[in-house]
Tab-separated table of C-alpha atoms and ligand atoms in Angstrom:
chain	number	residue	atom	x	y	z
A	1	UNK	CA	5.862	11.829	21.794
A	2	UNK	CA	4.806	10.878	18.159
A	3	UNK	CA	7.070	8.098	16.998
A	4	UNK	CA	8.790	8.290	13.926
A	5	UNK	CA	7.222	5.200	12.041
A	6	UNK	CA	9.600	2.409	10.011
A	7	UNK	CA	6.879	-0.207	10.149
A	8	UNK	CA	5.376	-1.417	7.070
A	9	UNK	CA	2.082	0.598	7.323
A	10	UNK	CA	0.592	2.674	8.400
A	11	UNK	CA	3.151	5.244	7.525
A	12	UNK	CA	4.139	8.838	8.304
A	13	UNK	CA	1.743	10.795	6.852
A	14	UNK	CA	3.273	14.319	6.085
A	15	UNK	CA	1.679	17.419	7.525
A	16	UNK	CA	0.203	19.052	4.375
A	17	UNK	CA	-1.495	15.715	3.528
A	18	UNK	CA	-3.097	15.245	6.926
A	19	UNK	CA	-4.613	18.496	6.502
A	20	UNK	CA	-6.288	17.474	3.221
A	21	UNK	CA	-8.606	15.043	5.226
A	22	UNK	CA	-10.206	17.922	7.172
A	23	UNK	CA	-11.012	19.305	3.641
A	24	UNK	CA	-14.954	20.409	3.977
A	25	UNK	CA	-17.175	18.140	2.678
A	26	UNK	CA	-19.020	18.143	-0.695
A	27	UNK	CA	-21.970	15.848	-1.852
A	28	UNK	CA	-20.481	12.246	-3.310
A	29	UNK	CA	-23.516	13.184	-5.776
A	30	UNK	CA	-21.750	16.187	-6.745
A	31	UNK	CA	-19.792	17.271	-10.105
A	32	UNK	CA	-17.194	17.956	-7.958
A	33	UNK	CA	-16.748	14.886	-6.777
A	34	UNK	CA	-16.860	13.223	-10.295
A	35	UNK	CA	-14.423	15.298	-10.827
A	36	UNK	CA	-12.406	14.459	-7.743
A	37	UNK	CA	-12.549	10.870	-8.637
A	38	UNK	CA	-11.884	10.503	-12.117
A	39	UNK	CA	-9.090	13.281	-11.384
A	40	UNK	CA	-7.996	10.177	-8.845
A	41	UNK	CA	-8.294	7.353	-11.440
A	42	UNK	CA	-6.298	9.253	-14.217
A	43	UNK	CA	-2.827	9.935	-11.647
A	44	UNK	CA	-3.349	6.127	-10.409
A	45	UNK	CA	-3.095	5.190	-13.920
A	46	UNK	CA	0.032	7.030	-14.628
A	47	UNK	CA	1.266	5.479	-11.376
A	48	UNK	CA	0.350	2.026	-12.459
A	49	UNK	CA	1.212	2.354	-15.939
A	50	UNK	CA	-2.176	1.278	-17.082
A	51	UNK	CA	-5.309	2.459	-18.940
A	52	UNK	CA	-7.571	-0.039	-17.278
A	53	UNK	CA	-9.790	1.310	-14.916
A	54	UNK	CA	-9.161	2.175	-11.770
A	55	UNK	CA	-11.691	1.280	-8.716
A	56	UNK	CA	-11.249	2.761	-5.381
A	57	UNK	CA	-12.907	0.955	-2.475
A	58	UNK	CA	-13.740	2.477	1.407
A	59	UNK	CA	-11.917	-0.610	3.060
A	60	UNK	CA	-7.989	-1.354	3.636
A	61	UNK	CA	-6.426	-3.614	0.808
A	62	UNK	CA	-7.735	-6.611	2.044
A	63	UNK	CA	-11.628	-5.369	0.893
A	64	UNK	CA	-10.137	-5.307	-3.148
A	65	UNK	CA	-7.969	-8.835	-2.540
A	66	UNK	CA	-11.361	-10.351	-1.298
A	67	UNK	CA	-13.413	-8.833	-3.999
A	68	UNK	CA	-11.021	-10.277	-6.617
A	69	UNK	CA	-11.199	-13.815	-6.039
A	70	UNK	CA	-14.424	-13.448	-5.214
A	71	UNK	CA	-16.015	-11.570	-8.085
A	72	UNK	CA	-13.355	-13.302	-10.902
A	73	UNK	CA	-12.568	-16.966	-10.051
A	74	UNK	CA	-15.096	-19.281	-12.461
A	75	UNK	CA	-13.709	-22.664	-12.007
A	76	UNK	CA	-10.788	-22.643	-9.249
A	77	UNK	CA	-8.206	-20.194	-8.274
A	78	UNK	CA	-4.602	-20.872	-7.754
A	79	UNK	CA	-2.937	-18.983	-4.975
A	80	UNK	CA	0.412	-18.426	-4.449
A	81	UNK	CA	1.908	-17.908	-1.128
A	82	UNK	CA	5.168	-16.599	0.074
A	83	UNK	CA	3.689	-15.385	3.426
A	84	UNK	CA	0.777	-13.762	5.802
A	85	UNK	CA	-0.639	-12.240	3.011
A	86	UNK	CA	-0.770	-14.777	0.542
A	87	UNK	CA	-2.149	-17.251	2.776
A	88	UNK	CA	-4.595	-14.467	3.939
A	89	UNK	CA	-5.672	-14.319	0.270
A	90	UNK	CA	-6.298	-18.056	0.788
A	91	UNK	CA	-8.601	-17.574	3.772
A	92	UNK	CA	-10.680	-15.352	1.669
A	93	UNK	CA	-11.185	-17.876	-1.049
A	94	UNK	CA	-12.185	-20.210	1.249
A	95	UNK	CA	-14.495	-18.378	3.120
A	96	UNK	CA	-16.234	-17.465	0.019
A	97	UNK	CA	-16.285	-20.567	-1.113
A	98	UNK	CA	-14.330	-19.876	-3.992
A	99	UNK	CA	-13.251	-23.226	-5.206
A	100	UNK	CA	-8.710	-22.713	-4.732
A	101	UNK	CA	-5.247	-24.705	-4.145
A	102	UNK	CA	-2.412	-22.646	-2.132
A	103	UNK	CA	1.034	-22.997	-3.521
A	104	UNK	CA	3.722	-22.269	-0.145
A	105	UNK	CA	6.677	-21.177	-1.148
A	106	UNK	CA	9.012	-21.990	2.131
A	107	UNK	CA	9.323	-18.366	4.129
A	108	UNK	CA	11.924	-15.879	2.718
A	109	UNK	CA	11.652	-17.541	-0.837
A	110	UNK	CA	9.296	-16.366	-3.442
A	111	UNK	CA	7.066	-17.771	-5.958
A	112	UNK	CA	8.980	-18.990	-8.947
A	113	UNK	CA	7.865	-18.328	-13.025
A	114	UNK	CA	8.524	-22.424	-12.746
A	115	UNK	CA	5.793	-22.976	-9.839
A	116	UNK	CA	3.087	-20.771	-11.388
A	117	UNK	CA	3.837	-22.746	-14.922
A	118	UNK	CA	3.448	-26.087	-13.231
A	119	UNK	CA	0.227	-25.160	-11.693
A	120	UNK	CA	-1.081	-23.263	-14.839
A	121	UNK	CA	-0.236	-26.240	-17.127
A	122	UNK	CA	-2.532	-28.880	-15.683
A	123	UNK	CA	-5.480	-26.487	-17.197
A	124	UNK	CA	-7.637	-26.534	-13.388
A	125	UNK	CA	-7.523	-22.413	-13.016
A	126	UNK	CA	-8.808	-19.530	-14.605
A	127	UNK	CA	-7.531	-17.234	-11.872
A	128	UNK	CA	-4.020	-16.851	-10.251
A	129	UNK	CA	-3.259	-14.459	-7.405
A	130	UNK	CA	0.479	-13.702	-6.381
A	131	UNK	CA	1.536	-11.094	-3.917
A	132	UNK	CA	3.888	-8.682	-5.365
A	133	UNK	CA	5.725	-7.492	-1.903
A	134	UNK	CA	5.291	-9.888	0.808
A	135	UNK	CA	5.485	-7.383	3.756
A	136	UNK	CA	5.844	-10.936	6.677
A	137	UNK	CA	9.108	-12.023	4.896
A	138	UNK	CA	10.524	-8.524	2.739
A	139	UNK	CA	10.377	-10.832	-0.376
A	140	UNK	CA	9.498	-9.181	-3.728
A	141	UNK	CA	8.107	-11.777	-6.083
A	142	UNK	CA	9.989	-11.922	-9.407
A	143	UNK	CA	6.636	-10.422	-11.134
A	144	UNK	CA	8.641	-9.998	-14.515
A	145	UNK	CA	9.104	-13.759	-14.852
A	146	UNK	CA	5.707	-14.875	-13.647
A	147	UNK	CA	4.164	-12.060	-15.759
A	148	UNK	CA	5.868	-13.900	-18.903
A	149	UNK	CA	4.564	-17.493	-17.860
A	150	UNK	CA	1.036	-15.883	-17.735
A	151	UNK	CA	1.280	-15.055	-21.274
A	152	UNK	CA	0.875	-18.440	-22.167
A	153	UNK	CA	-2.505	-18.727	-20.625
A	154	UNK	CA	-4.664	-15.881	-21.700
A	155	UNK	CA	-7.715	-17.028	-19.717
A	156	UNK	CA	-6.344	-16.852	-16.483
A	157	UNK	CA	-7.253	-13.690	-14.921
A	158	UNK	CA	-4.012	-12.674	-13.068
A	159	UNK	CA	-4.213	-10.970	-9.874
A	160	UNK	CA	-1.470	-9.067	-8.312
A	161	UNK	CA	-1.371	-7.564	-4.363
A	162	UNK	CA	1.122	-4.870	-4.916
A	163	UNK	CA	-0.207	-2.884	-1.146
A	164	UNK	CA	3.007	-3.143	-0.123
A	165	UNK	CA	5.174	-1.891	-3.148
A	166	UNK	CA	3.149	0.517	-5.394
A	167	UNK	CA	4.477	3.836	-5.039
A	168	UNK	CA	7.526	2.544	-4.011
A	169	UNK	CA	9.023	-0.107	-7.024
A	170	UNK	CA	7.910	0.520	-10.449
A	171	UNK	CA	5.126	-2.372	-11.363
A	172	UNK	CA	4.329	-1.779	-15.179
A	173	UNK	CA	0.494	-2.846	-14.808
A	174	UNK	CA	-0.185	-3.303	-18.699
A	175	UNK	CA	3.304	-4.174	-19.954
A	176	UNK	CA	3.191	-7.238	-17.273
A	177	UNK	CA	-0.690	-7.877	-18.116
A	178	UNK	CA	-2.008	-7.835	-14.632
A	179	UNK	CA	-5.579	-7.943	-14.700
A	180	UNK	CA	-6.261	-7.158	-10.898
A	181	UNK	CA	-3.838	-4.879	-9.602
A	182	UNK	CA	-4.269	-3.986	-5.737
A	183	UNK	CA	-2.789	-1.395	-3.424
A	184	UNK	CA	-3.888	1.000	-0.160
A	185	UNK	CA	-3.026	4.049	0.802
A	186	UNK	CA	-1.400	3.675	3.997
A	187	UNK	CA	1.856	2.134	2.770
A	188	UNK	CA	4.187	3.490	0.032
A	189	UNK	CA	1.946	6.041	-1.256
A	190	UNK	CA	2.179	7.839	1.855
A	191	UNK	CA	-1.850	8.509	3.249
A	192	UNK	CA	-3.492	7.409	6.331
A	193	UNK	CA	-5.780	3.674	5.890
A	194	UNK	CA	-9.022	3.530	4.754
A	195	UNK	CA	-8.645	3.099	1.091
A	196	UNK	CA	-8.211	0.687	-1.367
A	197	UNK	CA	-7.433	0.947	-5.294
A	198	UNK	CA	-7.181	-1.699	-8.311
A	199	UNK	CA	-6.840	-1.215	-11.512
A	200	UNK	CA	-9.353	-3.641	-14.119
A	201	UNK	CA	-8.715	-5.220	-16.582
A	202	UNK	CA	-11.337	-6.013	-19.703
A	203	UNK	CA	-10.656	-9.731	-19.187
A	204	UNK	CA	-11.370	-9.664	-15.568
A	205	UNK	CA	-14.823	-8.056	-16.069
A	206	UNK	CA	-15.762	-10.335	-18.404
A	207	UNK	CA	-14.543	-13.277	-16.423
A	208	UNK	CA	-16.602	-11.097	-13.213
A	209	UNK	CA	-19.668	-11.650	-15.820
A	210	UNK	CA	-19.700	-15.749	-15.584
A	211	UNK	CA	-19.804	-15.643	-11.694
A	212	UNK	CA	-23.293	-15.718	-10.391
A	213	UNK	CA	-22.541	-14.706	-6.604
A	214	UNK	CA	-19.987	-11.678	-6.280
A	215	UNK	CA	-21.532	-10.400	-3.470
A	216	UNK	CA	-22.961	-6.710	-3.204
A	217	UNK	CA	-20.553	-4.126	-2.073
A	218	UNK	CA	-17.254	-5.476	-3.001
A	219	UNK	CA	-19.159	-6.392	-6.332
A	220	UNK	CA	-16.006	-5.716	-8.922
A	221	UNK	CA	-18.568	-5.660	-12.186
A	222	UNK	CA	-21.166	-3.410	-10.406
A	223	UNK	CA	-18.597	-0.863	-8.927
A	224	UNK	CA	-16.858	-0.733	-12.805
A	225	UNK	CA	-20.510	-0.542	-14.652
A	226	UNK	CA	-21.804	2.531	-11.949
A	227	UNK	CA	-18.612	4.717	-11.724
A	228	UNK	CA	-18.958	4.447	-16.035
A	229	UNK	CA	-22.691	5.281	-15.711
A	230	UNK	CA	-22.329	7.529	-13.114
A	231	UNK	CA	-19.069	9.872	-14.169
A	232	UNK	CA	-16.972	7.967	-11.635
A	233	UNK	CA	-19.209	8.112	-8.428
A	234	UNK	CA	-19.456	4.940	-6.302
A	235	UNK	CA	-22.538	3.163	-5.371
A	236	UNK	CA	-22.111	3.805	-1.826
A	237	UNK	CA	-20.989	7.088	-0.179
A	238	UNK	CA	-16.867	7.142	-0.525
A	239	UNK	CA	-14.574	8.277	2.084
A	240	UNK	CA	-14.489	11.402	0.339
A	241	UNK	CA	-11.388	12.664	3.057
A	242	UNK	CA	-9.415	10.017	2.059
A	243	UNK	CA	-10.180	11.016	-1.719
A	244	UNK	CA	-9.130	14.824	-0.942
A	245	UNK	CA	-5.659	13.888	0.779
A	246	UNK	CA	-4.931	10.410	-2.103
A	247	UNK	CA	-5.576	12.894	-4.723
A	248	UNK	CA	-3.351	15.957	-3.767
A	249	UNK	CA	-0.570	13.209	-2.534
A	250	UNK	CA	-1.196	11.834	-6.073
A	251	UNK	CA	-0.192	15.346	-6.966
A	252	UNK	CA	3.188	15.151	-5.102
A	253	UNK	CA	4.055	11.934	-5.555
A	254	UNK	CA	4.051	12.985	-9.560
A	255	UNK	CA	6.074	16.017	-9.058
A	256	UNK	CA	8.621	14.389	-7.118
A	257	UNK	CA	8.635	12.031	-10.190
A	258	UNK	CA	8.216	8.256	-10.184
A	259	UNK	CA	12.060	7.366	-11.380
A	260	UNK	CA	12.725	9.703	-8.268
A	261	UNK	CA	10.876	7.809	-6.165
A	262	UNK	CA	11.835	4.344	-7.231
A	263	UNK	CA	15.381	5.458	-6.644
A	264	UNK	CA	14.837	7.135	-3.218
A	265	UNK	CA	13.129	3.892	-2.185
A	266	UNK	CA	16.198	1.765	-3.763
A	267	UNK	CA	18.710	3.886	-2.185
A	268	UNK	CA	16.870	2.769	1.202
A	269	UNK	CA	17.041	-0.506	0.270
A	270	UNK	CA	20.771	-0.735	-0.330
A	271	UNK	CA	21.568	1.150	2.597
A	272	UNK	CA	19.239	-1.482	5.338
A	273	UNK	CA	20.627	-4.516	3.483
A	274	UNK	CA	23.910	-3.503	3.843
A	275	UNK	CA	23.502	-2.795	7.662
A	276	UNK	CA	21.519	-5.853	8.073
A	277	UNK	CA	24.165	-8.092	6.871
A	278	UNK	CA	27.036	-5.938	8.657
A	279	UNK	CA	25.167	-6.974	11.897
A	280	UNK	CA	22.551	-9.270	11.422
A	281	UNK	CA	21.531	-11.680	8.269
A	282	UNK	CA	18.670	-10.560	5.695
A	283	UNK	CA	15.723	-13.140	6.252
A	284	UNK	CA	14.677	-12.731	2.513
A	285	UNK	CA	16.855	-14.308	-0.373
A	286	UNK	CA	18.971	-11.355	-1.469
A	287	UNK	CA	18.395	-11.843	-5.026
A	288	UNK	CA	14.155	-11.389	-4.280
A	289	UNK	CA	14.629	-8.727	-1.571
A	290	UNK	CA	12.603	-6.271	-0.975
A	291	UNK	CA	12.763	-2.887	-2.080
A	292	UNK	CA	10.232	-1.204	0.159
A	293	UNK	CA	10.646	-2.788	3.738
A	294	UNK	CA	13.783	-5.416	4.388
A	295	UNK	CA	13.289	-8.244	7.157
A	296	UNK	CA	16.179	-8.877	9.035
A	297	UNK	CA	17.293	-12.481	10.807
A	298	UNK	CA	17.730	-11.710	14.258
A	299	UNK	CA	20.890	-13.613	14.726
A	300	UNK	CA	21.880	-11.970	17.884
A	301	UNK	CA	19.014	-13.081	19.755
A	302	UNK	CA	18.160	-9.667	21.065
A	303	UNK	CA	14.865	-8.973	22.226
A	304	UNK	CA	13.323	-7.536	19.320
A	305	UNK	CA	10.372	-6.051	21.601
A	306	UNK	CA	12.937	-4.618	24.141
A	307	UNK	CA	14.874	-2.623	21.519
A	308	UNK	CA	11.134	-1.321	19.933
A	309	UNK	CA	10.868	0.221	23.949
A	310	UNK	CA	14.419	1.631	23.276
A	311	UNK	CA	13.467	3.076	20.054
A	312	UNK	CA	10.216	4.323	21.313
A	313	UNK	CA	11.757	6.178	24.091
A	314	UNK	CA	13.700	7.704	21.587
A	315	UNK	CA	10.823	8.469	19.206
A	316	UNK	CA	11.119	5.830	16.805
A	317	UNK	CA	9.556	2.338	16.190
A	318	UNK	CA	10.187	-0.522	13.844
A	319	UNK	CA	8.005	-3.872	13.615
A	320	UNK	CA	8.849	-7.202	15.161
A	321	UNK	CA	8.828	-9.816	13.009
A	322	UNK	CA	5.077	-11.024	11.170
A	323	UNK	CA	3.373	-14.126	13.311
A	324	UNK	CA	5.511	-16.766	13.528
A	325	UNK	CA	8.200	-14.686	12.225
A	326	UNK	CA	8.122	-12.675	15.754
A	327	UNK	CA	11.383	-11.999	17.408
A	328	UNK	CA	13.193	-14.214	15.093
A	329	UNK	CA	13.121	-11.813	12.625
A	330	UNK	CA	12.443	-7.847	12.766
A	331	UNK	CA	11.723	-5.561	9.976
A	332	UNK	CA	12.617	-2.098	9.029
A	333	UNK	CA	10.328	-0.378	6.485
A	334	UNK	CA	11.724	2.190	4.060
A	335	UNK	CA	8.758	3.593	2.241
A	336	UNK	CA	6.792	6.565	1.218
A	337	UNK	CA	7.696	9.675	2.257
A	338	UNK	CA	10.851	8.146	4.209
A	339	UNK	CA	14.266	9.496	3.248
A	340	UNK	CA	18.189	7.942	3.370
A	341	UNK	CA	19.008	10.185	6.653
A	342	UNK	CA	15.413	9.168	8.086
A	343	UNK	CA	16.599	5.290	7.805
A	344	UNK	CA	20.381	6.222	8.393
A	345	UNK	CA	19.619	8.231	11.516
A	346	UNK	CA	17.407	5.304	12.617
A	347	UNK	CA	19.925	2.839	12.093
A	348	UNK	CA	22.321	4.599	14.492
A	349	UNK	CA	20.319	4.587	17.316
A	350	UNK	CA	19.826	0.984	16.925
A	351	UNK	CA	23.534	0.615	17.012
A	352	UNK	CA	23.599	2.811	19.966
A	353	UNK	CA	21.027	0.847	21.402
A	354	UNK	CA	22.292	-2.499	20.742
A	355	UNK	CA	26.132	-0.745	21.558
A	356	UNK	CA	27.432	-2.746	18.578
B	1	PLP	C1	-0.657	-4.071	4.205
B	1	PLP	C2	-0.939	-5.177	3.337
B	1	PLP	C3	-2.172	-5.599	3.008
B	1	PLP	C4	-3.630	-5.569	3.266
B	1	PLP	O1	-3.688	-5.409	4.924
B	1	PLP	P1	-4.852	-4.270	5.247
B	1	PLP	O2	-4.503	-5.472	6.643
B	1	PLP	O3	-6.281	-4.863	4.714
B	1	PLP	O4	-4.236	-3.039	5.340
B	1	PLP	C5	-1.842	-6.870	1.862
B	1	PLP	N1	-0.878	-7.133	1.096
B	1	PLP	C6	0.501	-6.666	1.650
B	1	PLP	C7	1.455	-7.360	1.213
B	1	PLP	C8	0.116	-6.031	2.781
B	1	PLP	O5	1.273	-5.386	3.016
């Protein structure tokens, strides 16, 4: 039996979108491939509110996170972490011998504009990474305020991880001044895992020119130059099945309307938050709660694993807490094509199982 997924990726994918993965192959050095890739870039620019170039990568989101910190840090990176994915970015810097410092917030709390200002005022950093939406704690960082601070430091490259939020909430890349905005397919975009997407600004490209060892496969400058020269083709063979599906899904997203899509996500978030407060507690400070998933504090000391087992028998799946937060929290994703009715149904089944 297929379990309906309420986990923060991979998400359920609509049947018609899944079928696009089975599109007969085309040559990746053909005009059709160029047209496909150019079309995706134009649609992604709408979704991201940017005029910056779009780069696709046949990796999960982590691939482009590693690429960003490696290719564009000239002197030293300031990595802001509010949980597992910020920590991962710091490990990537370390593993690539990129000089970096990590600025962590207490779990469940955001990165504040003040923290960013304090770090950058030292003049030590020329690249900043921010997790927009932390999928472990359910925090959505105050990106407007952080972007305001970044405007005071025009030489600093601003990298934003929107893997679990892009497509579920409004993130205006150009207005915020994000230089590298990263997302991937298996979360709010409603596609299978396997493709990452970023926007890249001229400032980030100029920074990369000053970095000697950017790797090869994930060299953002090389990828950028290649797609400019070869009409949106890529140096290596890209995942064409994902591209067929992404192209089609982006049409569906734009047809739903971005405003409608974002409101649907917020409506689901509000419903889950109210439910969480009725029976448990929110883990994230509510002012910073994510619109795409909710992390719930396990105040009733239930067995989350046991609950998920029971849900499984009934055709549903949620997520346990991430890492150290396992059993202490659990997570309900409300992203991609999930509807408010789906969410209501799930929560009702949980109430039945728990007998509350
Ligand atoms: C899912 C996710 C990623 C990417 O993880 P992969 O394992 O590479 O798919 C990065 N950041 C956040 C916030 C995520 O939720």
